[in-house]
mmCIF file with all atom_site columns, C-alpha atoms in Angstrom:
data_model
loop_
_atom_site.group_PDB
_atom_site.id
_atom_site.type_symbol
_atom_site.label_atom_id
_atom_site.label_alt_id
_atom_site.label_comp_id
_atom_site.label_asym_id
_atom_site.label_entity_id
_atom_site.label_seq_id
_atom_site.pdbx_PDB_ins_code
_atom_site.Cartn_x
_atom_site.Cartn_y
_atom_site.Cartn_z
_atom_site.occupancy
_atom_site.B_iso_or_equiv
_atom_site.pdbx_formal_charge
_atom_site.auth_seq_id
_atom_site.auth_comp_id
_atom_site.auth_asym_id
_atom_site.auth_atom_id
_atom_site.pdbx_PDB_model_num
ATOM 1   C CA . UNK A 1 1   ? -66.814 46.481 -53.539 1.00 36.00 ? 1   UNK A CA 1
ATOM 2   C CA . UNK A 1 2   ? -68.099 44.893 -50.374 1.00 36.00 ? 2   UNK A CA 1
ATOM 3   C CA . UNK A 1 3   ? -68.710 41.138 -50.301 1.00 37.00 ? 3   UNK A CA 1
ATOM 4   C CA . UNK A 1 4   ? -72.472 41.792 -50.299 1.00 34.00 ? 4   UNK A CA 1
ATOM 5   C CA . UNK A 1 5   ? -72.134 43.632 -53.611 1.00 38.00 ? 5   UNK A CA 1
ATOM 6   C CA . UNK A 1 6   ? -70.394 40.878 -55.564 1.00 46.00 ? 6   UNK A CA 1
ATOM 7   C CA . UNK A 1 7   ? -72.058 40.344 -58.942 1.00 52.00 ? 7   UNK A CA 1
ATOM 8   C CA . UNK A 1 8   ? -72.959 36.756 -58.119 1.00 51.00 ? 8   UNK A CA 1
ATOM 9   C CA . UNK A 1 9   ? -74.605 37.738 -54.867 1.00 53.00 ? 9   UNK A CA 1
ATOM 10  C CA . UNK A 1 10  ? -77.851 39.700 -54.535 1.00 57.00 ? 10  UNK A CA 1
ATOM 11  C CA . UNK A 1 11  ? -77.510 43.445 -54.037 1.00 61.00 ? 11  UNK A CA 1
ATOM 12  C CA . UNK A 1 12  ? -79.441 46.600 -54.832 1.00 69.00 ? 12  UNK A CA 1
ATOM 13  C CA . UNK A 1 13  ? -78.276 47.062 -58.399 1.00 68.00 ? 13  UNK A CA 1
ATOM 14  C CA . UNK A 1 14  ? -80.239 50.283 -58.959 1.00 79.00 ? 14  UNK A CA 1
ATOM 15  C CA . UNK A 1 15  ? -78.392 51.838 -56.011 1.00 80.00 ? 15  UNK A CA 1
ATOM 16  C CA . UNK A 1 16  ? -75.133 50.469 -57.436 1.00 82.00 ? 16  UNK A CA 1
ATOM 17  C CA . UNK A 1 17  ? -75.761 52.205 -60.797 1.00 89.00 ? 17  UNK A CA 1
ATOM 18  C CA . UNK A 1 18  ? -76.996 55.430 -59.165 1.00 90.00 ? 18  UNK A CA 1
ATOM 19  C CA . UNK A 1 19  ? -73.867 55.594 -56.987 1.00 90.00 ? 19  UNK A CA 1
ATOM 20  C CA . UNK A 1 20  ? -71.594 55.050 -59.995 1.00 91.00 ? 20  UNK A CA 1
ATOM 21  C CA . UNK A 1 21  ? -73.285 57.899 -61.868 1.00 94.00 ? 21  UNK A CA 1
ATOM 22  C CA . UNK A 1 22  ? -73.111 60.200 -58.835 1.00 93.00 ? 22  UNK A CA 1
ATOM 23  C CA . UNK A 1 23  ? -69.408 59.371 -58.404 1.00 92.00 ? 23  UNK A CA 1
ATOM 24  C CA . UNK A 1 24  ? -68.822 60.103 -62.102 1.00 94.00 ? 24  UNK A CA 1
ATOM 25  C CA . UNK A 1 25  ? -70.477 63.513 -61.830 1.00 95.00 ? 25  UNK A CA 1
ATOM 26  C CA . UNK A 1 26  ? -68.346 64.370 -58.797 1.00 94.00 ? 26  UNK A CA 1
ATOM 27  C CA . UNK A 1 27  ? -65.083 63.161 -60.369 1.00 94.00 ? 27  UNK A CA 1
ATOM 28  C CA . UNK A 1 28  ? -65.740 65.034 -63.610 1.00 94.00 ? 28  UNK A CA 1
ATOM 29  C CA . UNK A 1 29  ? -66.639 68.208 -61.704 1.00 94.00 ? 29  UNK A CA 1
ATOM 30  C CA . UNK A 1 30  ? -63.415 67.916 -59.651 1.00 94.00 ? 30  UNK A CA 1
ATOM 31  C CA . UNK A 1 31  ? -61.389 67.625 -62.881 1.00 93.00 ? 31  UNK A CA 1
ATOM 32  C CA . UNK A 1 32  ? -63.367 70.278 -64.781 1.00 95.00 ? 32  UNK A CA 1
ATOM 33  C CA . UNK A 1 33  ? -64.294 67.573 -67.293 1.00 95.00 ? 33  UNK A CA 1
ATOM 34  C CA . UNK A 1 34  ? -67.591 67.595 -69.126 1.00 95.00 ? 34  UNK A CA 1
ATOM 35  C CA . UNK A 1 35  ? -69.788 64.546 -68.521 1.00 95.00 ? 35  UNK A CA 1
ATOM 36  C CA . UNK A 1 36  ? -72.038 64.993 -71.537 1.00 94.00 ? 36  UNK A CA 1
ATOM 37  C CA . UNK A 1 37  ? -75.433 63.250 -71.714 1.00 93.00 ? 37  UNK A CA 1
ATOM 38  C CA . UNK A 1 38  ? -73.972 60.717 -74.183 1.00 93.00 ? 38  UNK A CA 1
ATOM 39  C CA . UNK A 1 39  ? -70.979 59.971 -71.946 1.00 95.00 ? 39  UNK A CA 1
ATOM 40  C CA . UNK A 1 40  ? -73.280 59.592 -68.941 1.00 95.00 ? 40  UNK A CA 1
ATOM 41  C CA . UNK A 1 41  ? -75.625 57.278 -70.864 1.00 95.00 ? 41  UNK A CA 1
ATOM 42  C CA . UNK A 1 42  ? -72.670 55.133 -72.012 1.00 95.00 ? 42  UNK A CA 1
ATOM 43  C CA . UNK A 1 43  ? -71.497 54.867 -68.394 1.00 96.00 ? 43  UNK A CA 1
ATOM 44  C CA . UNK A 1 44  ? -75.021 53.975 -67.265 1.00 95.00 ? 44  UNK A CA 1
ATOM 45  C CA . UNK A 1 45  ? -75.256 51.230 -69.899 1.00 94.00 ? 45  UNK A CA 1
ATOM 46  C CA . UNK A 1 46  ? -71.935 49.769 -68.798 1.00 95.00 ? 46  UNK A CA 1
ATOM 47  C CA . UNK A 1 47  ? -73.074 49.759 -65.164 1.00 92.00 ? 47  UNK A CA 1
ATOM 48  C CA . UNK A 1 48  ? -76.457 48.163 -65.887 1.00 89.00 ? 48  UNK A CA 1
ATOM 49  C CA . UNK A 1 49  ? -74.834 44.727 -65.831 1.00 77.00 ? 49  UNK A CA 1
ATOM 50  C CA . UNK A 1 50  ? -71.750 43.223 -64.247 1.00 70.00 ? 50  UNK A CA 1
ATOM 51  C CA . UNK A 1 51  ? -71.029 41.722 -67.645 1.00 85.00 ? 51  UNK A CA 1
ATOM 52  C CA . UNK A 1 52  ? -68.589 43.742 -69.751 1.00 93.00 ? 52  UNK A CA 1
ATOM 53  C CA . UNK A 1 53  ? -70.002 45.486 -72.817 1.00 95.00 ? 53  UNK A CA 1
ATOM 54  C CA . UNK A 1 54  ? -68.227 46.012 -76.104 1.00 95.00 ? 54  UNK A CA 1
ATOM 55  C CA . UNK A 1 55  ? -68.449 49.308 -77.981 1.00 95.00 ? 55  UNK A CA 1
ATOM 56  C CA . UNK A 1 56  ? -70.873 47.874 -80.526 1.00 94.00 ? 56  UNK A CA 1
ATOM 57  C CA . UNK A 1 57  ? -73.112 46.532 -77.720 1.00 94.00 ? 57  UNK A CA 1
ATOM 58  C CA . UNK A 1 58  ? -73.266 50.079 -76.358 1.00 95.00 ? 58  UNK A CA 1
ATOM 59  C CA . UNK A 1 59  ? -73.912 51.455 -79.842 1.00 95.00 ? 59  UNK A CA 1
ATOM 60  C CA . UNK A 1 60  ? -76.825 49.037 -80.367 1.00 93.00 ? 60  UNK A CA 1
ATOM 61  C CA . UNK A 1 61  ? -78.531 50.133 -77.137 1.00 92.00 ? 61  UNK A CA 1
ATOM 62  C CA . UNK A 1 62  ? -77.958 53.807 -77.948 1.00 92.00 ? 62  UNK A CA 1
ATOM 63  C CA . UNK A 1 63  ? -79.645 53.204 -81.321 1.00 91.00 ? 63  UNK A CA 1
ATOM 64  C CA . UNK A 1 64  ? -82.591 51.548 -79.509 1.00 91.00 ? 64  UNK A CA 1
ATOM 65  C CA . UNK A 1 65  ? -82.753 54.662 -77.301 1.00 89.00 ? 65  UNK A CA 1
ATOM 66  C CA . UNK A 1 66  ? -83.090 56.780 -80.440 1.00 87.00 ? 66  UNK A CA 1
ATOM 67  C CA . UNK A 1 67  ? -79.561 58.215 -80.298 1.00 84.00 ? 67  UNK A CA 1
ATOM 68  C CA . UNK A 1 68  ? -78.016 58.880 -83.681 1.00 84.00 ? 68  UNK A CA 1
ATOM 69  C CA . UNK A 1 69  ? -74.575 57.816 -82.426 1.00 83.00 ? 69  UNK A CA 1
ATOM 70  C CA . UNK A 1 70  ? -71.847 56.487 -84.704 1.00 89.00 ? 70  UNK A CA 1
ATOM 71  C CA . UNK A 1 71  ? -68.985 54.198 -83.609 1.00 92.00 ? 71  UNK A CA 1
ATOM 72  C CA . UNK A 1 72  ? -66.509 57.101 -83.197 1.00 93.00 ? 72  UNK A CA 1
ATOM 73  C CA . UNK A 1 73  ? -68.923 58.774 -80.742 1.00 92.00 ? 73  UNK A CA 1
ATOM 74  C CA . UNK A 1 74  ? -69.060 55.641 -78.595 1.00 95.00 ? 74  UNK A CA 1
ATOM 75  C CA . UNK A 1 75  ? -65.289 55.116 -78.748 1.00 95.00 ? 75  UNK A CA 1
ATOM 76  C CA . UNK A 1 76  ? -64.691 58.750 -77.751 1.00 96.00 ? 76  UNK A CA 1
ATOM 77  C CA . UNK A 1 77  ? -67.119 58.390 -74.841 1.00 96.00 ? 77  UNK A CA 1
ATOM 78  C CA . UNK A 1 78  ? -65.424 55.166 -73.695 1.00 97.00 ? 78  UNK A CA 1
ATOM 79  C CA . UNK A 1 79  ? -61.993 56.801 -74.020 1.00 96.00 ? 79  UNK A CA 1
ATOM 80  C CA . UNK A 1 80  ? -63.173 59.754 -71.896 1.00 97.00 ? 80  UNK A CA 1
ATOM 81  C CA . UNK A 1 81  ? -64.620 57.417 -69.246 1.00 96.00 ? 81  UNK A CA 1
ATOM 82  C CA . UNK A 1 82  ? -61.389 55.386 -69.193 1.00 94.00 ? 82  UNK A CA 1
ATOM 83  C CA . UNK A 1 83  ? -59.199 58.491 -68.925 1.00 92.00 ? 83  UNK A CA 1
ATOM 84  C CA . UNK A 1 84  ? -61.186 59.633 -65.897 1.00 94.00 ? 84  UNK A CA 1
ATOM 85  C CA . UNK A 1 85  ? -61.005 56.225 -64.187 1.00 92.00 ? 85  UNK A CA 1
ATOM 86  C CA . UNK A 1 86  ? -64.729 55.512 -64.498 1.00 95.00 ? 86  UNK A CA 1
ATOM 87  C CA . UNK A 1 87  ? -64.461 52.332 -66.583 1.00 95.00 ? 87  UNK A CA 1
ATOM 88  C CA . UNK A 1 88  ? -61.850 49.672 -67.242 1.00 94.00 ? 88  UNK A CA 1
ATOM 89  C CA . UNK A 1 89  ? -61.163 47.905 -70.508 1.00 94.00 ? 89  UNK A CA 1
ATOM 90  C CA . UNK A 1 90  ? -61.080 44.145 -70.192 1.00 95.00 ? 90  UNK A CA 1
ATOM 91  C CA . UNK A 1 91  ? -58.539 43.384 -72.924 1.00 94.00 ? 91  UNK A CA 1
ATOM 92  C CA . UNK A 1 92  ? -59.237 39.650 -73.163 1.00 93.00 ? 92  UNK A CA 1
ATOM 93  C CA . UNK A 1 93  ? -62.899 40.402 -73.923 1.00 93.00 ? 93  UNK A CA 1
ATOM 94  C CA . UNK A 1 94  ? -62.387 43.682 -75.804 1.00 94.00 ? 94  UNK A CA 1
ATOM 95  C CA . UNK A 1 95  ? -65.100 45.115 -73.581 1.00 95.00 ? 95  UNK A CA 1
ATOM 96  C CA . UNK A 1 96  ? -65.619 47.591 -70.763 1.00 95.00 ? 96  UNK A CA 1
ATOM 97  C CA . UNK A 1 97  ? -66.747 47.348 -67.148 1.00 94.00 ? 97  UNK A CA 1
ATOM 98  C CA . UNK A 1 98  ? -67.551 50.049 -64.612 1.00 93.00 ? 98  UNK A CA 1
ATOM 99  C CA . UNK A 1 99  ? -64.793 50.863 -62.128 1.00 92.00 ? 99  UNK A CA 1
ATOM 100 C CA . UNK A 1 100 ? -65.798 50.071 -58.557 1.00 88.00 ? 100 UNK A CA 1
ATOM 101 C CA . UNK A 1 101 ? -62.954 52.241 -57.210 1.00 86.00 ? 101 UNK A CA 1
ATOM 102 C CA . UNK A 1 102 ? -63.541 55.362 -59.304 1.00 88.00 ? 102 UNK A CA 1
ATOM 103 C CA . UNK A 1 103 ? -61.472 58.276 -58.102 1.00 83.00 ? 103 UNK A CA 1
ATOM 104 C CA . UNK A 1 104 ? -58.907 56.056 -56.359 1.00 83.00 ? 104 UNK A CA 1
ATOM 105 C CA . UNK A 1 105 ? -55.462 55.240 -57.762 1.00 81.00 ? 105 UNK A CA 1
ATOM 106 C CA . UNK A 1 106 ? -55.327 51.457 -58.132 1.00 84.00 ? 106 UNK A CA 1
ATOM 107 C CA . UNK A 1 107 ? -54.316 48.579 -60.374 1.00 84.00 ? 107 UNK A CA 1
ATOM 108 C CA . UNK A 1 108 ? -57.112 46.909 -62.317 1.00 86.00 ? 108 UNK A CA 1
ATOM 109 C CA . UNK A 1 109 ? -57.524 43.309 -61.224 1.00 92.00 ? 109 UNK A CA 1
ATOM 110 C CA . UNK A 1 110 ? -60.472 41.301 -62.472 1.00 94.00 ? 110 UNK A CA 1
ATOM 111 C CA . UNK A 1 111 ? -62.051 37.903 -61.891 1.00 94.00 ? 111 UNK A CA 1
ATOM 112 C CA . UNK A 1 112 ? -63.821 36.869 -65.111 1.00 94.00 ? 112 UNK A CA 1
ATOM 113 C CA . UNK A 1 113 ? -66.319 34.002 -65.038 1.00 93.00 ? 113 UNK A CA 1
ATOM 114 C CA . UNK A 1 114 ? -66.018 31.856 -68.159 1.00 92.00 ? 114 UNK A CA 1
ATOM 115 C CA . UNK A 1 115 ? -69.594 30.567 -67.758 1.00 92.00 ? 115 UNK A CA 1
ATOM 116 C CA . UNK A 1 116 ? -71.827 33.553 -66.872 1.00 90.00 ? 116 UNK A CA 1
ATOM 117 C CA . UNK A 1 117 ? -69.343 36.223 -68.046 1.00 89.00 ? 117 UNK A CA 1
ATOM 118 C CA . UNK A 1 118 ? -69.719 38.338 -64.920 1.00 89.00 ? 118 UNK A CA 1
ATOM 119 C CA . UNK A 1 119 ? -66.628 40.328 -64.013 1.00 91.00 ? 119 UNK A CA 1
ATOM 120 C CA . UNK A 1 120 ? -65.631 41.312 -60.503 1.00 90.00 ? 120 UNK A CA 1
ATOM 121 C CA . UNK A 1 121 ? -63.076 44.042 -59.879 1.00 91.00 ? 121 UNK A CA 1
ATOM 122 C CA . UNK A 1 122 ? -60.799 42.626 -57.222 1.00 88.00 ? 122 UNK A CA 1
ATOM 123 C CA . UNK A 1 123 ? -59.132 44.532 -54.417 1.00 85.00 ? 123 UNK A CA 1
ATOM 124 C CA . UNK A 1 124 ? -55.857 42.846 -53.489 1.00 86.00 ? 124 UNK A CA 1
ATOM 125 C CA . UNK A 1 125 ? -53.174 45.281 -52.275 1.00 87.00 ? 125 UNK A CA 1
ATOM 126 C CA . UNK A 1 126 ? -50.775 42.380 -51.686 1.00 90.00 ? 126 UNK A CA 1
ATOM 127 C CA . UNK A 1 127 ? -50.911 41.419 -55.351 1.00 92.00 ? 127 UNK A CA 1
ATOM 128 C CA . UNK A 1 128 ? -50.308 45.026 -56.418 1.00 89.00 ? 128 UNK A CA 1
ATOM 129 C CA . UNK A 1 129 ? -47.309 45.232 -54.089 1.00 91.00 ? 129 UNK A CA 1
ATOM 130 C CA . UNK A 1 130 ? -45.906 41.938 -55.345 1.00 94.00 ? 130 UNK A CA 1
ATOM 131 C CA . UNK A 1 131 ? -46.150 43.099 -58.975 1.00 93.00 ? 131 UNK A CA 1
ATOM 132 C CA . UNK A 1 132 ? -44.463 46.415 -58.082 1.00 92.00 ? 132 UNK A CA 1
ATOM 133 C CA . UNK A 1 133 ? -41.631 44.628 -56.243 1.00 95.00 ? 133 UNK A CA 1
ATOM 134 C CA . UNK A 1 134 ? -41.101 42.134 -59.070 1.00 96.00 ? 134 UNK A CA 1
ATOM 135 C CA . UNK A 1 135 ? -40.989 44.951 -61.642 1.00 96.00 ? 135 UNK A CA 1
ATOM 136 C CA . UNK A 1 136 ? -38.568 46.961 -59.478 1.00 95.00 ? 136 UNK A CA 1
ATOM 137 C CA . UNK A 1 137 ? -36.311 43.901 -59.159 1.00 97.00 ? 137 UNK A CA 1
ATOM 138 C CA . UNK A 1 138 ? -36.023 43.978 -62.953 1.00 97.00 ? 138 UNK A CA 1
ATOM 139 C CA . UNK A 1 139 ? -35.495 47.788 -62.979 1.00 97.00 ? 139 UNK A CA 1
ATOM 140 C CA . UNK A 1 140 ? -38.798 48.055 -64.824 1.00 97.00 ? 140 UNK A CA 1
ATOM 141 C CA . UNK A 1 141 ? -41.130 50.991 -64.231 1.00 93.00 ? 141 UNK A CA 1
ATOM 142 C CA . UNK A 1 142 ? -44.723 49.985 -64.998 1.00 91.00 ? 142 UNK A CA 1
ATOM 143 C CA . UNK A 1 143 ? -47.121 52.808 -65.752 1.00 88.00 ? 143 UNK A CA 1
ATOM 144 C CA . UNK A 1 144 ? -50.219 50.620 -65.992 1.00 85.00 ? 144 UNK A CA 1
ATOM 145 C CA . UNK A 1 145 ? -50.958 47.235 -64.459 1.00 89.00 ? 145 UNK A CA 1
ATOM 146 C CA . UNK A 1 146 ? -54.023 45.171 -65.319 1.00 91.00 ? 146 UNK A CA 1
ATOM 147 C CA . UNK A 1 147 ? -54.510 41.581 -64.222 1.00 94.00 ? 147 UNK A CA 1
ATOM 148 C CA . UNK A 1 148 ? -57.289 39.413 -65.646 1.00 96.00 ? 148 UNK A CA 1
ATOM 149 C CA . UNK A 1 149 ? -58.043 36.058 -64.014 1.00 95.00 ? 149 UNK A CA 1
ATOM 150 C CA . UNK A 1 150 ? -60.436 33.727 -65.850 1.00 95.00 ? 150 UNK A CA 1
ATOM 151 C CA . UNK A 1 151 ? -62.288 30.978 -64.015 1.00 95.00 ? 151 UNK A CA 1
ATOM 152 C CA . UNK A 1 152 ? -65.688 30.263 -62.494 1.00 94.00 ? 152 UNK A CA 1
ATOM 153 C CA . UNK A 1 153 ? -67.709 32.256 -59.965 1.00 92.00 ? 153 UNK A CA 1
ATOM 154 C CA . UNK A 1 154 ? -69.252 30.454 -56.952 1.00 92.00 ? 154 UNK A CA 1
ATOM 155 C CA . UNK A 1 155 ? -72.671 30.201 -58.610 1.00 89.00 ? 155 UNK A CA 1
ATOM 156 C CA . UNK A 1 156 ? -71.315 28.661 -61.815 1.00 92.00 ? 156 UNK A CA 1
ATOM 157 C CA . UNK A 1 157 ? -68.822 26.340 -60.122 1.00 89.00 ? 157 UNK A CA 1
ATOM 158 C CA . UNK A 1 158 ? -71.703 24.778 -58.144 1.00 86.00 ? 158 UNK A CA 1
ATOM 159 C CA . UNK A 1 159 ? -73.842 24.122 -61.248 1.00 76.00 ? 159 UNK A CA 1
ATOM 160 C CA . UNK A 1 160 ? -73.919 20.446 -62.306 1.00 66.00 ? 160 UNK A CA 1
ATOM 161 C CA . UNK A 1 161 ? -73.136 21.247 -65.961 1.00 63.00 ? 161 UNK A CA 1
ATOM 162 C CA . UNK A 1 162 ? -69.775 22.781 -64.974 1.00 56.00 ? 162 UNK A CA 1
ATOM 163 C CA . UNK A 1 163 ? -66.822 20.586 -65.941 1.00 52.00 ? 163 UNK A CA 1
ATOM 164 C CA . UNK A 1 164 ? -64.089 22.656 -64.282 1.00 51.00 ? 164 UNK A CA 1
#
């Protein structure tokens, strides 16, 4: 994600969502995977905000949309989107965020604002390399690396009510 597209900076969010959906269609087509209307709608809902959404948040919006979806439907859709690298699960929040590097092999690294709850997917190849080297030094073979960093985004850190 370019600096101009950070969640705490203005950007064309409609274009951001449209690009994520277009990327998802391409990735699913390349893998002969079926991006059903429900899966696509779940992905769209996740991308509509830079704040992570839990499965029941998604379910509530689907119900508002008139979908007759049950929790297993949403969990299956989220699992599909995760398997195809279109969303990440933020474990500390038990919620999901759209992947800004869909289609690229990468480690998930996230900056999570404690105040506004925005999440930014971070690109830091040096951190990825350091984790790989440290694991190798211990003869450990990681198959998944996710790093979550909690703190305050620039907008929230500059607000007078912030104590941090």
